[in-house]
Coordinates of C-alpha atoms in Angstrom, one line a residue:
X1 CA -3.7 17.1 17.3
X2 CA -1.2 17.0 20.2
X3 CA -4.5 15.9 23.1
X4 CA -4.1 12.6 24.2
X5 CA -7.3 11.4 22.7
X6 CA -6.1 12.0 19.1
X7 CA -3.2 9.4 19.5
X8 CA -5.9 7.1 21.4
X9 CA -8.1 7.3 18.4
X10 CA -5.4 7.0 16.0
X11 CA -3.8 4.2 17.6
X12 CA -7.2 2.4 18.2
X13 CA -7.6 2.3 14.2
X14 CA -4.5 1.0 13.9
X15 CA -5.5 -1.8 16.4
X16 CA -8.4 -2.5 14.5
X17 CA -7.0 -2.4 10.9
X18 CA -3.5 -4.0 11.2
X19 CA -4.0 -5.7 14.4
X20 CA -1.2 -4.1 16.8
X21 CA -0.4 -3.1 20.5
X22 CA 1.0 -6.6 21.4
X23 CA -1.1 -8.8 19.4
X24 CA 0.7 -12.4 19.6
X25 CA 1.4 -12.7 16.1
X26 CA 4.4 -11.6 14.4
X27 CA 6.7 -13.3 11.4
X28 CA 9.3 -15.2 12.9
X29 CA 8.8 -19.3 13.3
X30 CA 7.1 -19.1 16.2
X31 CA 3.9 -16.9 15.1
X32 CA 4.6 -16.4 11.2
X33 CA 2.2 -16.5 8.9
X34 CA 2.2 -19.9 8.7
X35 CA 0.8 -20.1 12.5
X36 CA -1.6 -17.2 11.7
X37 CA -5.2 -18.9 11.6
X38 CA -8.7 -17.9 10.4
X39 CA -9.5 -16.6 6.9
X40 CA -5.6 -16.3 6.7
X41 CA -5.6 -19.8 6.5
X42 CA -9.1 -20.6 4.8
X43 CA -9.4 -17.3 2.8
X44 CA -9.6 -17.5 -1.3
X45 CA -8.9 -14.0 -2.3
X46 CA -6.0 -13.4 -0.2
X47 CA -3.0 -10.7 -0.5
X48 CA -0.3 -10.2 -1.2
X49 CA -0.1 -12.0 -4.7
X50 CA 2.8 -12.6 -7.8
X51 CA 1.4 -10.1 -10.2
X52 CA 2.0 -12.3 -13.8
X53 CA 1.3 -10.9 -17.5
X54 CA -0.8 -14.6 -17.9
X55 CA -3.1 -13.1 -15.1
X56 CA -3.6 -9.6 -16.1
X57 CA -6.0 -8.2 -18.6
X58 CA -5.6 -4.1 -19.5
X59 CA -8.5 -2.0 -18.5
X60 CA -9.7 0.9 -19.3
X61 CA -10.4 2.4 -15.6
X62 CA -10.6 6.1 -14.8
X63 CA -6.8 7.6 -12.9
X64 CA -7.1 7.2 -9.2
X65 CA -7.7 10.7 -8.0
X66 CA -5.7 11.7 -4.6
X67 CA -7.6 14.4 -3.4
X68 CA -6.3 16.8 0.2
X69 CA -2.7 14.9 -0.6
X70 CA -0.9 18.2 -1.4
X71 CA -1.8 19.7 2.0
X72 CA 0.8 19.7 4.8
X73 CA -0.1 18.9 8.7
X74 CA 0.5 16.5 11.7
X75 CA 1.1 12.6 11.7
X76 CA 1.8 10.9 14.7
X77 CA 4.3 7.8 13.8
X78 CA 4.5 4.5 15.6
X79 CA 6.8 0.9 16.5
X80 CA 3.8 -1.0 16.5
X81 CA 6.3 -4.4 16.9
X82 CA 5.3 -5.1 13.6
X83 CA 6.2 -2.4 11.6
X84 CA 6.7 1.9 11.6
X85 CA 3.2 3.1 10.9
X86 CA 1.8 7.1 11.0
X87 CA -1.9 8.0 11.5
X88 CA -4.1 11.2 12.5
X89 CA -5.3 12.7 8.8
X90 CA -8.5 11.5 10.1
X91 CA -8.3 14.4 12.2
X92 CA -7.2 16.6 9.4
X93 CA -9.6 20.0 8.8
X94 CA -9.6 18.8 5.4
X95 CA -9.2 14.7 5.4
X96 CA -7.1 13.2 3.0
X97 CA -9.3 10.7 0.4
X98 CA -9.1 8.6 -3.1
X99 CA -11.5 8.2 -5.6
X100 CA -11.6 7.0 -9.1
X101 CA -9.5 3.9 -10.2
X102 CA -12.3 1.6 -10.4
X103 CA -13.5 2.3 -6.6
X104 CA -17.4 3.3 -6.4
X105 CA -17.5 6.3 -4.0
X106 CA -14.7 8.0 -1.7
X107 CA -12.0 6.1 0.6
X108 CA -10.4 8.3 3.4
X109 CA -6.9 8.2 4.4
X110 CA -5.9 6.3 7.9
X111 CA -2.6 5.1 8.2
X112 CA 0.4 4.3 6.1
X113 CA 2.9 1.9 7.2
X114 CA 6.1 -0.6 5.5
X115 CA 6.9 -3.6 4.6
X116 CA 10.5 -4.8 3.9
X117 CA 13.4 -7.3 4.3
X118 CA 17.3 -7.5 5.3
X119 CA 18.7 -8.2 1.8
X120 CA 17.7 -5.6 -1.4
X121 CA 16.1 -8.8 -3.0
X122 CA 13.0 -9.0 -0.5
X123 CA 11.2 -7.2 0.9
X124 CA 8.0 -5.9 -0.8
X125 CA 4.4 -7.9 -0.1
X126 CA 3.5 -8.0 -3.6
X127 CA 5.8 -9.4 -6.5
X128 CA 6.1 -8.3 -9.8
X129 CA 6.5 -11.4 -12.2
X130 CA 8.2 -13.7 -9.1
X131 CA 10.6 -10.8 -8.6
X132 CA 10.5 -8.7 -5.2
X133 CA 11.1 -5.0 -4.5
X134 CA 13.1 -4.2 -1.5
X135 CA 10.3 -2.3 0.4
X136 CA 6.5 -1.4 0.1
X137 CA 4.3 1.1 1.7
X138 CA 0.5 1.1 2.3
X139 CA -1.5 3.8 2.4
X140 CA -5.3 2.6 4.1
X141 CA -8.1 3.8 3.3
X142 CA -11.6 3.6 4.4
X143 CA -15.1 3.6 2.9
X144 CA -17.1 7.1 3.2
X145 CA -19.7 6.4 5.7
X146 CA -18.3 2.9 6.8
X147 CA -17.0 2.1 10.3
X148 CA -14.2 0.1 10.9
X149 CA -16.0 -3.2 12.0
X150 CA -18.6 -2.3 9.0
X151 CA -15.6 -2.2 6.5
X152 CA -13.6 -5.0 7.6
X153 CA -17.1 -6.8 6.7
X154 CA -18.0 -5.5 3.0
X155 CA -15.3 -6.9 0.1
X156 CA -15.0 -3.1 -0.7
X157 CA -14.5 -1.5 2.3
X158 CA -11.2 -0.2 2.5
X159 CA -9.2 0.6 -0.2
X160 CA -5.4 0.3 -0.1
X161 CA -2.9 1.8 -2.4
X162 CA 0.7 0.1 -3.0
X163 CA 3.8 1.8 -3.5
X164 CA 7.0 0.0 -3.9
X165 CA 10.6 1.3 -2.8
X166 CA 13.4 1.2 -4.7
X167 CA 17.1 1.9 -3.9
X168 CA 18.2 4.7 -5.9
X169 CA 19.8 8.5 -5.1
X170 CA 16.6 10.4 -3.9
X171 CA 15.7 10.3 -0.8
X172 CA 13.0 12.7 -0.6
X173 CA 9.9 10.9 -0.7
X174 CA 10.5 8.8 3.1
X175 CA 12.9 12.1 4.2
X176 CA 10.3 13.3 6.6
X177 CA 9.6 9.8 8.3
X178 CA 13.2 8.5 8.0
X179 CA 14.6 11.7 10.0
X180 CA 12.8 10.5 12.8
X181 CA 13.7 6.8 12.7
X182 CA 15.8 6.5 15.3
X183 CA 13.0 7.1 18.0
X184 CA 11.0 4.7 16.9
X185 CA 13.7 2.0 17.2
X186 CA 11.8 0.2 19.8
X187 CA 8.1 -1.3 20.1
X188 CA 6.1 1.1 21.4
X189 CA 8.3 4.0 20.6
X190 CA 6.4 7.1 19.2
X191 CA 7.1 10.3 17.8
X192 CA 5.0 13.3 16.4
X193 CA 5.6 14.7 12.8
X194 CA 4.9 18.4 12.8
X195 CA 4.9 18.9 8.9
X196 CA 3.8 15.5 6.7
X197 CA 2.2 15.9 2.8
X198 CA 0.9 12.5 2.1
X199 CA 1.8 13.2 -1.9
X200 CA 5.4 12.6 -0.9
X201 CA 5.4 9.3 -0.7
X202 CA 3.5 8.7 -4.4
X203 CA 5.4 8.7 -7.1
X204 CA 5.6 11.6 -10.0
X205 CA 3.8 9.8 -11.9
X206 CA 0.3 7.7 -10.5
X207 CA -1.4 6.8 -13.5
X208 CA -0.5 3.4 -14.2
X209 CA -1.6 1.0 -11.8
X210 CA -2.9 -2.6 -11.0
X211 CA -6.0 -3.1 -9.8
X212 CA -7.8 -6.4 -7.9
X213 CA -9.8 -7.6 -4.7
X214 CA -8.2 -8.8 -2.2
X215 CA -7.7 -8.9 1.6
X216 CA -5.1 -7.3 5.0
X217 CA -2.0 -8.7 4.8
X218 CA -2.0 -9.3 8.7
X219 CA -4.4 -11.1 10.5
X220 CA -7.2 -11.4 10.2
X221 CA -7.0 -11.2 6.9
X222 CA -10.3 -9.7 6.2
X223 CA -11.1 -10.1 2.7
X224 CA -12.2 -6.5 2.7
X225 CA -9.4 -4.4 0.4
X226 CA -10.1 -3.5 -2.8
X227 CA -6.1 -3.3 -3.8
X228 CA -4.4 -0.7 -6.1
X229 CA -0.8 -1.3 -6.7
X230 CA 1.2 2.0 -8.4
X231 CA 3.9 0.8 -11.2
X232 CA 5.9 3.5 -10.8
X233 CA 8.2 2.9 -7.3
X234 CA 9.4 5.9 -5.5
X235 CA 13.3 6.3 -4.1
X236 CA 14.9 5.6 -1.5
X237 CA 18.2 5.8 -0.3
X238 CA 20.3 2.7 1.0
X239 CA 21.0 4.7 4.2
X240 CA 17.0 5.2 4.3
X241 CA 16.7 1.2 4.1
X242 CA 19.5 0.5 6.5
X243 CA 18.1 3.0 9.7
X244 CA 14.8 0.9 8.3
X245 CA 16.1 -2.5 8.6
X246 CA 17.2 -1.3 12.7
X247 CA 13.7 -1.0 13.8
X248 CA 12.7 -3.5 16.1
X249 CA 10.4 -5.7 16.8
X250 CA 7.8 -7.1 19.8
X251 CA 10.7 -9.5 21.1
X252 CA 13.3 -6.6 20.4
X253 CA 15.2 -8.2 17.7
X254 CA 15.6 -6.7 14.3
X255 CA 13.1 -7.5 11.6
X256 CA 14.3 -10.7 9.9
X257 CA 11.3 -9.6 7.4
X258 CA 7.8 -8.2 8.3
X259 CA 6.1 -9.5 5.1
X260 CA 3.6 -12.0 4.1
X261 CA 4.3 -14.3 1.6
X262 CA 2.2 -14.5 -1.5
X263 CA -0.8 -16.6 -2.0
X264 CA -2.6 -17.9 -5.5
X265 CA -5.4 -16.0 -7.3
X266 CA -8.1 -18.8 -7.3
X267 CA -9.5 -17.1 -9.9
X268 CA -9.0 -13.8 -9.8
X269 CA -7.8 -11.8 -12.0
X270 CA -5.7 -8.6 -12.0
X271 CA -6.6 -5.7 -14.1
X272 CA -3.5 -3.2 -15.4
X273 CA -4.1 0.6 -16.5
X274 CA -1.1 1.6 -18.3
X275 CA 0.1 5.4 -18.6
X276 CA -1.3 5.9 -21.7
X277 CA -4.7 5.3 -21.5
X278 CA -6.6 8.1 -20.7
X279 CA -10.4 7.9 -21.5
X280 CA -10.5 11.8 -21.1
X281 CA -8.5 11.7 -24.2
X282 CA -10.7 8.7 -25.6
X283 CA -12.3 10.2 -28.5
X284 CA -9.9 12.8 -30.0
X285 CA -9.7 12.4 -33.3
X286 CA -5.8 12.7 -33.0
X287 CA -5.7 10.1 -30.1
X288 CA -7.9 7.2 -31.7
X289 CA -5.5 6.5 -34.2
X290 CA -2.5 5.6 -31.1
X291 CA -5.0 3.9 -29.5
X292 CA -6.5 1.8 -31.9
X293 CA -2.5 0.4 -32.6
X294 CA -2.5 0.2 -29.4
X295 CA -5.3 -1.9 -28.4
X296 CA -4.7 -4.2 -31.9
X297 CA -0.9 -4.8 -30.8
X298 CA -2.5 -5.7 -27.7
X299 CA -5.2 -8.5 -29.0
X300 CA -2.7 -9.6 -31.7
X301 CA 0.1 -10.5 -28.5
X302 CA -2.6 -12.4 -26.4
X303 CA -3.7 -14.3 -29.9
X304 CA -0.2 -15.2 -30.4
X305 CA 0.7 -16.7 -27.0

């Protein structure tokens, strides 16, 4: 884990995934997203999106099983001059992976990395009913037997999961990226985490979620990500956010934002498993009853509106 070739490889994906190492875009006027070209431009099923009740039907999907996420080992985390990012669980003993939710096979783990803004009231990718959190985190994920440039080809060939930050007294979930912040200040900075458990930065509680199919949020913009969004947020504290807000970027300047804005549906639209549906629970006879009430109030709300 400590050889150079492991941080080549690892910072190779990251390359290739979220288009780093001095790549010409960024998101101030000059190369924002609006100058970003392409499918980002062109694309019809593109992220991040304004999650709205009128576009999202409940679903009956399986939870989203986080396998290897309890174990503890070595990340190595990065100022890519667009954001903090941490890779190597691909060269994890036992590799980090997802399954269930909706997604037909296993995703591996690559990289995490954030998304946020200066003020509490931006900062996230996605919005929940036009409102903003003020962070998000990404955890990619890519296709059992896939390669990069196969995946970044197939509409389901990586998998990312979305976990919004919110300011609030815990920070324990960031704790073991945030404490070593302050080396990774500058673009190109990098520093090795000895103990990481990716399961720290999920929430308690993973079993609601939305669910759609959409695309990176950096260019290109391949329209390869099947997207699953957690409802629950995890903590974080507003000293967490502030060293956060002093990372810098390619030009050396503090992140005005490092988000995309969101883009329409075109047709899509966004599936929602809440907590309490659990189809391993689907036909107890003590369970049907809840559920039936539940589904009816359901029907009944969408007949009304």
């Amino acid at each position: 884990m400590h050889s150079s070739l492991t941080f080549t490889l690892s910072l190779i994906l990251s390359v290739h995934v979220y288009g780093v190492a001095g790549a010409a875009w960024g998101y101030n006027y000059k190369n924002g997203p609006q100058t970003w070209t392409g499918a980002c431009q062109t694309g019809l099923r593109q992220t991040p999106i304004d999650i709205r009740t009128m576009d999202t039907d409940y679903s009956l999907m399986d939870r989203v099983n986080f396998i290897g996420y309890d174990q503890l080992n070595e990340v190595t985390a990065v100022n890519n001059g667009h954001t903090v990012s941490a890779a190597g669980f691909t060269e994890w003993k036992n590799k980090p992976y997802i399954s269930g939710g909706a997604l037909e096979g296993k995703y591996y783990l690559q990289q995490f990395h954030l998304h946020w803004g200066q003020k509490d009231h931006v900062g996230s990718e996605h919005k929940i009913g036009g409102l903003s959190y003020p962070a998000e985190l990404h955890l990619v994920h890519l296709k059992e037997g896939l390669t990069l440039a196969e995946a970044l080809t197939r509409g389901d060939g990586l998998a990312v999961v979305g976990v919004f930050l919110n300011i609030g007294e815990s920070g324990e979930p960031l704790a073991a990226l945030t404490k070593n912040l302050e080396e990774l200040t500058y673009s190109g900075n990098m520093t090795q985490i000895d103990k990481f458990r990716p399961r720290s930065v999920l929430p308690t509680v993973t079993d609601a979620f939305y669910r759609y199919e959409g695309s990176l949020t950096t260019p290109g913009c391949n329209e390869a990500v099947q997207w699953i969004l957690l409802a629950e947020p995890i903590s974080v504290t507003r000293d967490q956010m502030e060293q956060l807000r002093k990372i810098r970027n390619t030009e050396g300047e503090e992140h005005e934002f490092n988000f995309r804005p969101t883009f329409p549906l075109n047709g899509r639209r966004v599936r929602f498993r809440p907590a309490q549906y659990d189809r391993l629970r689907f036909c107890s006879s003590s369970y049907f009853p809840s559920l039936f009430i539940t589904v009816f109030s359901i029907i009944l709300s969408k007949i009304l509106n």
